[in-house]
PDB file of C-alpha atoms in Angstrom:
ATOM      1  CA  UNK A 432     -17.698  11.501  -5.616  1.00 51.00           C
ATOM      2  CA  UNK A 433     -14.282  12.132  -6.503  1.00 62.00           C
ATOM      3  CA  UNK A 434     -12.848  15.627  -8.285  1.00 65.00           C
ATOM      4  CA  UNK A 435     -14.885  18.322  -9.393  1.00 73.00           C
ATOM      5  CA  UNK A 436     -17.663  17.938 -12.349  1.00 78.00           C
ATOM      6  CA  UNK A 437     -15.810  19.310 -15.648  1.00 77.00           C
ATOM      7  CA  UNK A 438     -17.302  22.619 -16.901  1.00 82.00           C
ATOM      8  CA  UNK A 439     -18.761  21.805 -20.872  1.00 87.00           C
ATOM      9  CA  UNK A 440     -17.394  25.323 -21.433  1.00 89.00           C
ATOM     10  CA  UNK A 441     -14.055  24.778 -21.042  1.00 87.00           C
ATOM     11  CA  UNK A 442     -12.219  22.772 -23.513  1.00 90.00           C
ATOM     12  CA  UNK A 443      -8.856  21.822 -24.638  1.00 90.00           C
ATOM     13  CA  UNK A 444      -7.668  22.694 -27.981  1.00 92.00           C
ATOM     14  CA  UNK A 445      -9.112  19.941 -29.852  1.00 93.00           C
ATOM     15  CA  UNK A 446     -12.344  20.372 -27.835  1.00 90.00           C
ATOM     16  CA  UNK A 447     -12.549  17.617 -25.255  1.00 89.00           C
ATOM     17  CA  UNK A 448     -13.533  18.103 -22.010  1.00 86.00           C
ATOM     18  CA  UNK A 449     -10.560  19.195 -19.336  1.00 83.00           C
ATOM     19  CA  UNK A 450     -10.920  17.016 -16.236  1.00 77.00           C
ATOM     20  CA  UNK A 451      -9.390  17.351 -12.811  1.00 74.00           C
ATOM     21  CA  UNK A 452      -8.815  13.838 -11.959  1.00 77.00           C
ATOM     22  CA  UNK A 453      -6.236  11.290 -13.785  1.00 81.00           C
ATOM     23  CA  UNK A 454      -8.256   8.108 -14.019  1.00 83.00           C
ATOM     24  CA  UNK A 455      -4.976   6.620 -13.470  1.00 88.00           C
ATOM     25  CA  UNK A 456      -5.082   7.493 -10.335  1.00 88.00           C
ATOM     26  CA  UNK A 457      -8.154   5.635  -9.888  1.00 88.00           C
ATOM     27  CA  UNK A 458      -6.969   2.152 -11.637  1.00 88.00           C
ATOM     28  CA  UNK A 459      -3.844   2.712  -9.039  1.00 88.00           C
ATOM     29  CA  UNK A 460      -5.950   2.655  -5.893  1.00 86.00           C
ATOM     30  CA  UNK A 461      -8.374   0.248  -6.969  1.00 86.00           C
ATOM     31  CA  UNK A 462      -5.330  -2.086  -7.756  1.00 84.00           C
ATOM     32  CA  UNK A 463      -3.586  -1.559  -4.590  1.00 83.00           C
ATOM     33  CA  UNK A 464      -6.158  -0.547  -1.656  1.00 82.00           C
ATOM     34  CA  UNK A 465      -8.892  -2.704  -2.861  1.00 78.00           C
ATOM     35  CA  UNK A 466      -7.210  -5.697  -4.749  1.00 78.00           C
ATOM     36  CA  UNK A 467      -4.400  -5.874  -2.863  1.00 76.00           C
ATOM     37  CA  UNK A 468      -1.804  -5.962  -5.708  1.00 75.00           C
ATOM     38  CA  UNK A 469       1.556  -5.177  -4.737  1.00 76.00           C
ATOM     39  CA  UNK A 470       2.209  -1.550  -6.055  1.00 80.00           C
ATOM     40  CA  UNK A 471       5.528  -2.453  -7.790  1.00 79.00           C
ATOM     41  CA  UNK A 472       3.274  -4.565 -10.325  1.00 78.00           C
ATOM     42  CA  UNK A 473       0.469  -1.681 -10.944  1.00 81.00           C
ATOM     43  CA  UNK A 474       3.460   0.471 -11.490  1.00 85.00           C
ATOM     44  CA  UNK A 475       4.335  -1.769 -14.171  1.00 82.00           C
ATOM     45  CA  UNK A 476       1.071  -2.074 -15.496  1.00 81.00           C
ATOM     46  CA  UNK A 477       0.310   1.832 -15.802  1.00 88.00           C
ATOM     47  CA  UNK A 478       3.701   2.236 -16.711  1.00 88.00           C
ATOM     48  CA  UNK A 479       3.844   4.736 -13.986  1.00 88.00           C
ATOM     49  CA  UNK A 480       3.534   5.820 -10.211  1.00 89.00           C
ATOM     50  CA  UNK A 481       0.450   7.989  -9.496  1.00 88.00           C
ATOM     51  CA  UNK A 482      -0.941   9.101  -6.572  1.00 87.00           C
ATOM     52  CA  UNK A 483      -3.357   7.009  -4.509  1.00 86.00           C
ATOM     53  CA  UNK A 484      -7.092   8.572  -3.854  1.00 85.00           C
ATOM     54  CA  UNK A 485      -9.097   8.384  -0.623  1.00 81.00           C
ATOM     55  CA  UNK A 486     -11.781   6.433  -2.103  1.00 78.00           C
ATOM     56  CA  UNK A 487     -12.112   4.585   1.614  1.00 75.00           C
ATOM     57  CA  UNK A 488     -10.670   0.997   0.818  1.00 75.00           C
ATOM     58  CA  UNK A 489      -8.427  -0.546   2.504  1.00 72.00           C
ATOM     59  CA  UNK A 490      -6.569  -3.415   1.622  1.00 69.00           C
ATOM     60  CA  UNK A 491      -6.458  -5.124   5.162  1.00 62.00           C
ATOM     61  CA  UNK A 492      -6.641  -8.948   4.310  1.00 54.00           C
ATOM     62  CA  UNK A 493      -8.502 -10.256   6.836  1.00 49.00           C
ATOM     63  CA  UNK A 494     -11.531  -8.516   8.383  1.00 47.00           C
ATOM     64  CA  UNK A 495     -14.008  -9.965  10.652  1.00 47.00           C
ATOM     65  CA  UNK A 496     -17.189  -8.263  10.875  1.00 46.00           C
ATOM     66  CA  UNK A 497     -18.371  -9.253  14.249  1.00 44.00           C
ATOM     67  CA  UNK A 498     -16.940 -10.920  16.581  1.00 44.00           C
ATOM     68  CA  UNK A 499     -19.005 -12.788  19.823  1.00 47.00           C
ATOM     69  CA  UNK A 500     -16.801 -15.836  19.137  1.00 52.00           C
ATOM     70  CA  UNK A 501     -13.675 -14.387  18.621  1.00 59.00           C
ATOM     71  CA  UNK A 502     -12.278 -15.478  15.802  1.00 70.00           C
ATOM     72  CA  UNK A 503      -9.215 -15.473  15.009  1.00 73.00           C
ATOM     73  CA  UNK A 504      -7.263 -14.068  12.261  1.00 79.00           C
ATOM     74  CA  UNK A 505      -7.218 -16.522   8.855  1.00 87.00           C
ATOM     75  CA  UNK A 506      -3.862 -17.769   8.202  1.00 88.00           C
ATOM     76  CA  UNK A 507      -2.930 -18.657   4.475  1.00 89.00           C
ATOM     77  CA  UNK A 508      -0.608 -21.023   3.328  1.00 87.00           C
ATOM     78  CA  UNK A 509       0.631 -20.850  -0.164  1.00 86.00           C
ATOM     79  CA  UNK A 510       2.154 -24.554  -1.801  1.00 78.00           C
ATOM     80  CA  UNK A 511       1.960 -23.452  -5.092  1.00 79.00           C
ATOM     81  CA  UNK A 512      -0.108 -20.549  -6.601  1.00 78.00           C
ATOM     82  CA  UNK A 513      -2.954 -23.003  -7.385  1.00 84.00           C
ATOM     83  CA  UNK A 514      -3.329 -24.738  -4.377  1.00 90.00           C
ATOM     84  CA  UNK A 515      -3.863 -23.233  -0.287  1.00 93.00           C
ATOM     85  CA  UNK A 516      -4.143 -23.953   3.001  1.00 93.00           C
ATOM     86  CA  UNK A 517      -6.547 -21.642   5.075  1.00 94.00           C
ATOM     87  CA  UNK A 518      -6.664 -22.521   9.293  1.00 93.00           C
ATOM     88  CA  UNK A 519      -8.442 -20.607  11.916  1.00 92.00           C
ATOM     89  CA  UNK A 520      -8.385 -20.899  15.545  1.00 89.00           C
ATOM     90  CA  UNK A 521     -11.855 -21.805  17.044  1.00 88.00           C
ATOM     91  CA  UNK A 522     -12.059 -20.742  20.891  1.00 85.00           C
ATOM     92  CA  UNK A 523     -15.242 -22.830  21.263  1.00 83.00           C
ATOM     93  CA  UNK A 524     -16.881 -25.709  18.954  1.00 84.00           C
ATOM     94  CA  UNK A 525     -19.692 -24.069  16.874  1.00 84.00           C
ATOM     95  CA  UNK A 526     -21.593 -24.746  13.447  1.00 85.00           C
ATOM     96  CA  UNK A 527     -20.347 -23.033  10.829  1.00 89.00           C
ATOM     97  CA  UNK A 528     -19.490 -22.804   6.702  1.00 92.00           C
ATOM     98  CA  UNK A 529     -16.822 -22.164   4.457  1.00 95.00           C
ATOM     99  CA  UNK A 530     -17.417 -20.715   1.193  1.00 95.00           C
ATOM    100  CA  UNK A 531     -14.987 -19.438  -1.130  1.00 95.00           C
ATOM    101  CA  UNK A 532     -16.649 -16.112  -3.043  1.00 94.00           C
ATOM    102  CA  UNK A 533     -15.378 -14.406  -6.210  1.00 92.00           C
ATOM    103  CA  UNK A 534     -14.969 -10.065  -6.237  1.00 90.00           C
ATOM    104  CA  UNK A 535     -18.415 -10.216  -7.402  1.00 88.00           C
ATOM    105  CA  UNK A 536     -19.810 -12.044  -4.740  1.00 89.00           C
ATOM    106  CA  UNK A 537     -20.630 -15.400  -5.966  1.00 91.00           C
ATOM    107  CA  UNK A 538     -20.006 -18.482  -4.437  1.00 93.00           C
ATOM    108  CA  UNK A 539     -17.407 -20.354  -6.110  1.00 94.00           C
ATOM    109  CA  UNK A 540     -16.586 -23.264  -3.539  1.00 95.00           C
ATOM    110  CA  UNK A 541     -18.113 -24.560  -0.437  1.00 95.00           C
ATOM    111  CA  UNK A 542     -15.632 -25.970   1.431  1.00 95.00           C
ATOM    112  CA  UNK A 543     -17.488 -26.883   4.486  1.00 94.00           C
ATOM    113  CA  UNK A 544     -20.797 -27.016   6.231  1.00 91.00           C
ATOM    114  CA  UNK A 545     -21.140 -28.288   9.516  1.00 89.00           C
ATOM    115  CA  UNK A 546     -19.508 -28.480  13.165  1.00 88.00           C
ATOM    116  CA  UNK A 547     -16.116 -26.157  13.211  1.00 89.00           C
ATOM    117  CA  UNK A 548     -14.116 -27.742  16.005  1.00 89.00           C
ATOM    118  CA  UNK A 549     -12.574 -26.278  19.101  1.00 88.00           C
ATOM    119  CA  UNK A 550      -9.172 -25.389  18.076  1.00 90.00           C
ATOM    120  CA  UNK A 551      -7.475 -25.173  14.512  1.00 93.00           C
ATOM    121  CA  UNK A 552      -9.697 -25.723  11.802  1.00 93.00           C
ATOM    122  CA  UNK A 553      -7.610 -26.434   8.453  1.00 95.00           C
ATOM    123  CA  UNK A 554      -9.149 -26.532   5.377  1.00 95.00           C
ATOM    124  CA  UNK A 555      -7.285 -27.171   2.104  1.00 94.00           C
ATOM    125  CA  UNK A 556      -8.287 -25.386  -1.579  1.00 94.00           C
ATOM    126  CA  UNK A 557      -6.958 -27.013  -5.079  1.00 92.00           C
ATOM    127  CA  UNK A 558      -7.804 -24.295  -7.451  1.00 91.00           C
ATOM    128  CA  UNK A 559      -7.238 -26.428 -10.449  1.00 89.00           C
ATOM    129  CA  UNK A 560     -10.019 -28.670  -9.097  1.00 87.00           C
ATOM    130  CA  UNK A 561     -12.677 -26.185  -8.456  1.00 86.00           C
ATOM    131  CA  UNK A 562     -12.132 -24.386 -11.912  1.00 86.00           C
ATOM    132  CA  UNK A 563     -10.607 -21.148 -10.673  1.00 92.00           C
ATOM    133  CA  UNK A 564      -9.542 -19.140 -13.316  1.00 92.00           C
ATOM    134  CA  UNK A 565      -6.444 -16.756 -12.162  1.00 92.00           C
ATOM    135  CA  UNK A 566      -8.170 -13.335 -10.106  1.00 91.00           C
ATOM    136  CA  UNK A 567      -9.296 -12.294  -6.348  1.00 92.00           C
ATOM    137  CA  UNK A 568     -11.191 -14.548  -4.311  1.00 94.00           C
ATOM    138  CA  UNK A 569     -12.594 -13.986  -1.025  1.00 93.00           C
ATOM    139  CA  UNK A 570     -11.968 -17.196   1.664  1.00 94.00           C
ATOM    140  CA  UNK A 571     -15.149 -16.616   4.376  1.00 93.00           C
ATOM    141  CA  UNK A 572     -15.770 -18.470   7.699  1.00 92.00           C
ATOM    142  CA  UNK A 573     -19.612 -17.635   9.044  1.00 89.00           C
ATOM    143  CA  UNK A 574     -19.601 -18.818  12.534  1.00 86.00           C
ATOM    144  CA  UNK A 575     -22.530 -18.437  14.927  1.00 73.00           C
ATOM    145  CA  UNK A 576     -22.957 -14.585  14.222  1.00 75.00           C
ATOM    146  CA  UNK A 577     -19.615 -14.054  13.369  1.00 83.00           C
ATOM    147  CA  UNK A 578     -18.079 -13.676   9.736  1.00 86.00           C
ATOM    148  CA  UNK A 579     -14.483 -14.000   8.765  1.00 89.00           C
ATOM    149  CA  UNK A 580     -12.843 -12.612   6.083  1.00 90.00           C
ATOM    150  CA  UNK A 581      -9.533 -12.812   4.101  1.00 91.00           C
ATOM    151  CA  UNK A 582      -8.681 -11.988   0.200  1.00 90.00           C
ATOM    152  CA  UNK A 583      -6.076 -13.855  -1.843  1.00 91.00           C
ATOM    153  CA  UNK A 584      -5.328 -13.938  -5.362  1.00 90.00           C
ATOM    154  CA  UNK A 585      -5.060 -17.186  -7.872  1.00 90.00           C
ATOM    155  CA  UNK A 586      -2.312 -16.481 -10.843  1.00 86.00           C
TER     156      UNK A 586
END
């Protein structure tokens, strides 16, 4: 929980409730430390800097939740902002997927099912051709036990 619960006794003058936290605030962290949008833009959006809360996100890119393969970190190449290039380093051929998610944690595209090979794995994403409309999108590997993680955006 964030802030204090208002107290219904104390109003303003034209009696609303007086709250402790700027919900701006909120928008501002959830833009930057969970969505990954580059403060400049939320600035411009909220037509103002506020202060970012400790609400525990953090907007590291890539995560990989466990890891007895090792894998490595996803690497993201941008052609244009419809259309990607995602490679990972394999230290050891294993069976895996590839399944794009959306911020609500559907599946959107299944890239690939089946052996990931020894070395770089590159796999390429047209978001024109899979329907993606412009938002956050979450680019997973599963391998073996271990799952791979990294966010981008679609404008």
């Amino acid at each position: 929980f964030i802030g204090e619960h208002p107290d219904l006794h104390d109003l303003d003058a034209a009696g609303n409730l007086i709250f402790n936290t700027d919900f701006r605030q909120v928008y501002q962290t959830v833009l930057t430390d969970w969505l990954c949008f580059p403060a400049p833009e939320v600035e411009h959006v909220l037509n103002s800097s506020f202060e970012n809360l400790d609400l525990g996100f953090s907007c590291n890119t890539t995560r990989v939740v466990s890891t007895p393969h090792h894998l490595s970190e996803i690497k993201m190449y941008t052609h244009h902002p419809r259309h990607f290039t995602f490679s990972i380093d394999m230290p050891s051929a294993v069976y895996g997927r590839v399944i794009v998610y959306d911020m609500q944690g559907r599946k959107v595209v299944k890239l690939h099912r089946g052996l990931l090979h020894q070395g770089v794995n590159t796999f390429e994403l047209n978001t024109t051709n899979n329907s993606m409309g412009p938002g956050m999108y979450i680019f997973t590997v599963f391998s073996g036990a271990s799952v791979a993680k990294r966010k981008f955006m679609v404008v």
